[in-house]
Short mmCIF file of C-alpha atoms in Angstrom, two decimals:
data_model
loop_
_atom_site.label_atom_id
_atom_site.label_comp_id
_atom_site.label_asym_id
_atom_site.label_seq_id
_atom_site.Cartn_x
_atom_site.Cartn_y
_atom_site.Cartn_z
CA UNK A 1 -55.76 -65.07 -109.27
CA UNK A 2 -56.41 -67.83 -105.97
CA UNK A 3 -53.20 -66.27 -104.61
CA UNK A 4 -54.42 -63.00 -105.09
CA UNK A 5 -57.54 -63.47 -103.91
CA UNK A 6 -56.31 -65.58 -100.82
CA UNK A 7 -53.62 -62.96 -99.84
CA UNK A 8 -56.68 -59.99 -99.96
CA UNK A 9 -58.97 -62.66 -97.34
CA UNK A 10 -56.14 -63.13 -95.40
CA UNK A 11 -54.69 -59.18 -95.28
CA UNK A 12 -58.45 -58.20 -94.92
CA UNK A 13 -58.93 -61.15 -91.62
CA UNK A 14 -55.66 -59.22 -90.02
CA UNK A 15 -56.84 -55.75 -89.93
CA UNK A 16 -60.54 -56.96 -89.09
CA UNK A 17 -59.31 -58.37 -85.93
CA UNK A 18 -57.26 -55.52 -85.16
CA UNK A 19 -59.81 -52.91 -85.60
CA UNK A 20 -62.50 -55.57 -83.70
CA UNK A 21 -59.61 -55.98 -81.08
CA UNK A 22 -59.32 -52.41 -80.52
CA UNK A 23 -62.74 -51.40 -80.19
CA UNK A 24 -62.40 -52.28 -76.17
CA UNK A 25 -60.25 -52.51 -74.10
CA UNK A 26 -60.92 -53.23 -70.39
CA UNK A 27 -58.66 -50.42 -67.91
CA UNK A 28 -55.99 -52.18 -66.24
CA UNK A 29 -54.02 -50.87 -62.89
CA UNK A 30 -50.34 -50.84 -63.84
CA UNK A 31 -47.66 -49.15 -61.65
CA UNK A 32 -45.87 -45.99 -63.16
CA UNK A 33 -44.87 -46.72 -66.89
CA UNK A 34 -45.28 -50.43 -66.98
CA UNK A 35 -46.30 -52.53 -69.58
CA UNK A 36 -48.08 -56.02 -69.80
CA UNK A 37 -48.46 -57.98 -72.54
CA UNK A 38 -51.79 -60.40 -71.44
CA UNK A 39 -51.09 -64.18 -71.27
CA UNK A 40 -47.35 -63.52 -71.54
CA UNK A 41 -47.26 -63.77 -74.81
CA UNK A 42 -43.41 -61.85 -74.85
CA UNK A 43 -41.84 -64.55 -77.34
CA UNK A 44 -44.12 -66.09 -80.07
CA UNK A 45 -42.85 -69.18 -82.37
CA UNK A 46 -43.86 -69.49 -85.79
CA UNK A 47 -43.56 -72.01 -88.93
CA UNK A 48 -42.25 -71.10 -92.21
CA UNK A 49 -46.28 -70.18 -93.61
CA UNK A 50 -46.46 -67.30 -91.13
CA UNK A 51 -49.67 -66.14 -89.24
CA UNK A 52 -51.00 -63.82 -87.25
CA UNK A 53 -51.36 -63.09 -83.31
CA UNK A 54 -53.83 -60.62 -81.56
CA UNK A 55 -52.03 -58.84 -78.32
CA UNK A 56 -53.73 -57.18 -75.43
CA UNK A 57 -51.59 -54.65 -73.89
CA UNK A 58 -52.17 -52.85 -70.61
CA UNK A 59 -50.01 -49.84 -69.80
CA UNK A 60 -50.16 -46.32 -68.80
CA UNK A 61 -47.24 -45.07 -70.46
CA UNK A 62 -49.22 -42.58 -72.63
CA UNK A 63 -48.61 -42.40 -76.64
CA UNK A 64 -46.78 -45.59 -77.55
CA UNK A 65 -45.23 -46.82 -80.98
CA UNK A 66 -44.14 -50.23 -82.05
CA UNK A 67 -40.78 -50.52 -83.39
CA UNK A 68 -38.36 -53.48 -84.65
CA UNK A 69 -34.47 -53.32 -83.48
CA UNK A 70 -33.48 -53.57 -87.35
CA UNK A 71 -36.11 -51.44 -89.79
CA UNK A 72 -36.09 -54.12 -92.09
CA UNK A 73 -38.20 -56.50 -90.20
CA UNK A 74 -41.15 -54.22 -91.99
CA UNK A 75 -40.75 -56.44 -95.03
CA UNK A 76 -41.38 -59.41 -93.04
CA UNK A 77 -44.00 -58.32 -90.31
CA UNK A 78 -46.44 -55.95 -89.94
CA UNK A 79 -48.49 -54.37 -86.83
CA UNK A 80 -51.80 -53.10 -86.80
CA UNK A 81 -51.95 -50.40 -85.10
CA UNK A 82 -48.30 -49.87 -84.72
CA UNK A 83 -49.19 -46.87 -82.32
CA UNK A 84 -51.24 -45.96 -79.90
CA UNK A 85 -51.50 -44.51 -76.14
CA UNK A 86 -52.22 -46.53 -72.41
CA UNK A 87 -53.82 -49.33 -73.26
CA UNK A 88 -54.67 -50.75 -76.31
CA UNK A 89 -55.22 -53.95 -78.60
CA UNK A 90 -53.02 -54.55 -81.74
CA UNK A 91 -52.58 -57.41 -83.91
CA UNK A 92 -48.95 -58.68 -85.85
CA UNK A 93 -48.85 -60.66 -89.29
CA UNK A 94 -46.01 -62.54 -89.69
CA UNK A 95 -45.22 -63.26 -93.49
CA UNK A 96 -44.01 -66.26 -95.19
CA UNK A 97 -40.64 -67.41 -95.15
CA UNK A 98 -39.21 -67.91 -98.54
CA UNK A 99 -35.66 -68.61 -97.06
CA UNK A 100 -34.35 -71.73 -95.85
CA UNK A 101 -33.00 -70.00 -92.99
CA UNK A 102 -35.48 -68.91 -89.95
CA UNK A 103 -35.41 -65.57 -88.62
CA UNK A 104 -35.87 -63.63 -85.62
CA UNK A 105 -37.49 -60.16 -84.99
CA UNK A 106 -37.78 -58.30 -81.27
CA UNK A 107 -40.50 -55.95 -81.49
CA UNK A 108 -40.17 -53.30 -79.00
CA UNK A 109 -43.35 -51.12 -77.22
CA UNK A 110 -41.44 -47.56 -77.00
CA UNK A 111 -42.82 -44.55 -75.47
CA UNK A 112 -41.01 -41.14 -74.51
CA UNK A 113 -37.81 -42.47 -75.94
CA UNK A 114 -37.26 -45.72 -74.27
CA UNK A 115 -38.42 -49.45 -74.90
CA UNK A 116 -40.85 -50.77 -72.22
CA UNK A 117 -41.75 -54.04 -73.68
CA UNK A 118 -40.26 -56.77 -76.20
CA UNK A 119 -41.84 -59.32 -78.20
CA UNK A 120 -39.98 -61.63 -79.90
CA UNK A 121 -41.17 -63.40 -82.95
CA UNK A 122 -39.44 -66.40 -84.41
CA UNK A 123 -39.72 -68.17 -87.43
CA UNK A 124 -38.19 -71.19 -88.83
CA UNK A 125 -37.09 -71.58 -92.91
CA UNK A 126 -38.72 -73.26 -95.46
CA UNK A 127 -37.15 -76.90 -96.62
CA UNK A 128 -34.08 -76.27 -98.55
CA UNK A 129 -34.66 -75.78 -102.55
CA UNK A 130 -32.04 -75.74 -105.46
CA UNK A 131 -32.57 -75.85 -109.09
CA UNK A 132 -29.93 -74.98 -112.29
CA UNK A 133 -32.31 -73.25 -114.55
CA UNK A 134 -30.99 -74.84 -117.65
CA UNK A 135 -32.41 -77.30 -120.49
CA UNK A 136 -29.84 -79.72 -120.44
CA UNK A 137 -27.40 -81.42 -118.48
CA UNK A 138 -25.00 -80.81 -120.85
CA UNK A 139 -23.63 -77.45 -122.38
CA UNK A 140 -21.37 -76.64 -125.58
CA UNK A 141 -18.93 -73.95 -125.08
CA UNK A 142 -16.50 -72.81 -128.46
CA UNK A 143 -12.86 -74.01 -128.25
CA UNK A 144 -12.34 -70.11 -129.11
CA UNK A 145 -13.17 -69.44 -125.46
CA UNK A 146 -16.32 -67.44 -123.86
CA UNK A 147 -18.32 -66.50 -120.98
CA UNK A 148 -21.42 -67.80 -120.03
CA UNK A 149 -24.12 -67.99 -117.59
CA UNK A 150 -26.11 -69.90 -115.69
CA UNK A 151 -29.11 -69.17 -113.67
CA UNK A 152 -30.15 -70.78 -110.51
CA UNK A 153 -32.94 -70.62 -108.37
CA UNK A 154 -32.55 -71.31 -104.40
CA UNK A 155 -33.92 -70.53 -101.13
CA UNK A 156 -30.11 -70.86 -99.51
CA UNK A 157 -26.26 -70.60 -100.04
CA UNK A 158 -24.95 -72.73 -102.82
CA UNK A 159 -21.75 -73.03 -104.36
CA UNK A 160 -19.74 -74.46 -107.63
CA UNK A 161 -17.63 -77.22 -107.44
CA UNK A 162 -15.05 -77.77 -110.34
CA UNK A 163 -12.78 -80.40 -110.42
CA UNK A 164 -8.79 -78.96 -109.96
CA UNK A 165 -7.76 -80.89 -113.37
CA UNK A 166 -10.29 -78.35 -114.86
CA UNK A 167 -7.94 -75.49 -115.61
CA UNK A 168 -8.94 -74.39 -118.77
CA UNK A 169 -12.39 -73.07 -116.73
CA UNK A 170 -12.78 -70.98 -114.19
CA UNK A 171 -15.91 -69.12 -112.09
CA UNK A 172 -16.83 -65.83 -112.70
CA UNK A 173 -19.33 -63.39 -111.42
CA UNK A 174 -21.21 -64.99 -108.46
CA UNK A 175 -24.83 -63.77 -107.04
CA UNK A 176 -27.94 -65.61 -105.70
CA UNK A 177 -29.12 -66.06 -109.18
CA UNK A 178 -26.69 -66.88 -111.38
CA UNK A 179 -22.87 -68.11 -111.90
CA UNK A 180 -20.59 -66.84 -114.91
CA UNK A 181 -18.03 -69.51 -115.91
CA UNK A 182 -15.30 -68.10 -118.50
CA UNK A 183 -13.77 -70.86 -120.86
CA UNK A 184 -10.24 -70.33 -121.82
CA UNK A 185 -9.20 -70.41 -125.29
CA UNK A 186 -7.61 -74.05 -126.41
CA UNK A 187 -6.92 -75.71 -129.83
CA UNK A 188 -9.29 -76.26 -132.10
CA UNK A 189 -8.22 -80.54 -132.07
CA UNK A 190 -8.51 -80.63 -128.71
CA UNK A 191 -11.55 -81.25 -126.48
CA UNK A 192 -12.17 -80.39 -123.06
CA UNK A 193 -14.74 -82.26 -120.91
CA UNK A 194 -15.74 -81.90 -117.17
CA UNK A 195 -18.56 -81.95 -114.79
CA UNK A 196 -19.47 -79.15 -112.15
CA UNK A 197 -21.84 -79.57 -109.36
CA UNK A 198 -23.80 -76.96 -108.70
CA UNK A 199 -24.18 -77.45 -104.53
CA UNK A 200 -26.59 -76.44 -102.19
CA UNK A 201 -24.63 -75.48 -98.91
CA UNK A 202 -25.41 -77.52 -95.77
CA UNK A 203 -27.52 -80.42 -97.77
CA UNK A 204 -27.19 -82.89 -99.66
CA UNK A 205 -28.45 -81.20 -102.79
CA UNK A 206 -26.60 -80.83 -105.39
CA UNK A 207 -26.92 -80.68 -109.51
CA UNK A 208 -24.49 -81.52 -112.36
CA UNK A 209 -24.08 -79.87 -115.63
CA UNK A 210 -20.96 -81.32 -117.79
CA UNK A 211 -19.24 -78.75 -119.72
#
C-alpha cells in the first residue's frame, strides 16, 4: 500500500508540474523552424531510481510531437505533454531501472515530418542481483531419469556451469526465469553426484546447487 501510495504522489508531482509548467510560457524569437531547449539541457544523466526533468522549449515550428527513436522507450519514460505547437513547457519521468544494465533513450521534437530537436536521456543499472529460487542446496533426482526445473530470479545474464565429468546431465530449456536440467537414466546401484553453479554473467556472483 506505501508503494502504491508513493507511486500516485509521485505520478500526481509529474503531471502537476507539467500542467503548472505549461500555463506560461514567455515568446521567444527563433529563426525559421528552430528549436531551443532552455539551459541546454539536450542530454540528461540519470541513476538507476529515475526522476523527473521540467523542459522549456522555444520554437516556432507550429504543431510539434515528442517521439522516441525505438517505441518502446514508452515503457520506460513518459512526457507530459508529448505534443504541442511553438512554444511550450513539458515535463519527462524517467522510471526505475530494474536491470543491471543502463539504458539510453533520444527523444526527438518532430514537426511536419522531420526531427528538430534531440534529448537524450541516460540511465545507469541497478547493482547486479542473482538468486536460485530453491529450498535447498541440494536436490534429489530418480536414478529412473527426469526433468526438472529451477527458477531464478536476476536483474542480468546468467548462465549454468556443469562440470564436463557430468554426462549423465545435461541443460535444457533456458529463459530469464528458469533452467530445465534433464537427468539421464542410470542403474539403480549407482549414484551420481555433482555440483552446478548457477552464474551471474560479468560478476562474481554465483550460486551452487549439488545434484
Amino acid at each position: 500500500m506505501k508503494n502504491i501510495f508513493n507511486n500516485t504522489l509521485l505520478f500526481t508531482a509529474f503531471v502537476a508540474v507539467s500542467l503548472f509548467s505549461s500555463v506560461s510560457c514567455e515568446k521567444s524569437h527563433t529563426d525559421g523552424d528552430s528549436v531551443v531547449i532552455a539551459d541546454d539541457l539536450y542530454e540528461i544523466d540519470y541513476t538507476d531510481k529515475g526522476g523527473i526533468q521540467a523542459f522549456v522549449m522555444y520554437s516556432d515550428i507550429g504543431k510539434w510531437e515528442l517521439m522516441p527513436t525505438y517505441e518502446e522507450d514508452w515503457e520506460w519514460i513518459d512526457a507530459y505533454p508529448k505534443s504541442g505547437t511553438d512554444d511550450a513547457r513539458f515535463s519527462v519521468k524517467v522510471s526505475e531501472n530494474m536491470s543491471a544494465y543502463p539504458r539510453t533513450c533520444d527523444l526527438h521534437v518532430v514537426a511536419g515530418g522531420k526531427v528538430r530537436a534531440t534529448i537524450t536521456f541516460n540511465q545507469t543499472g541497478g547493482a547486479p542481483e542473482m538468486k536460485v529460487l530453491y529450498s535447498s542446496d541440494t536436490k534429489v533426482v530418480s536414478s529412473l531419469g527426469e526433468s526438472f526445473k529451477i527458477k531464478v530470479k536476476a536483474n542480468i545474464d546468467w548462465k549454468v556451469d556443469i562440470p564436463a565429468d557430468a554426462s549423465w546431465l545435461t541443460l535444457a530449456e533456458h529463459t530469464d526465469d528458469y533452467q530445465i536440467f534433464t537427468v539421464a537414466p542410470s542403474d539403480i546401484n549407482e549414484e551420481h553426484i555433482t555440483t552446478v553453479t548457477f552464474v551471474a554473467v560479468g560478476t562474481s556472483i554465483s550460486q551452487a546447487l549439488t545434484i
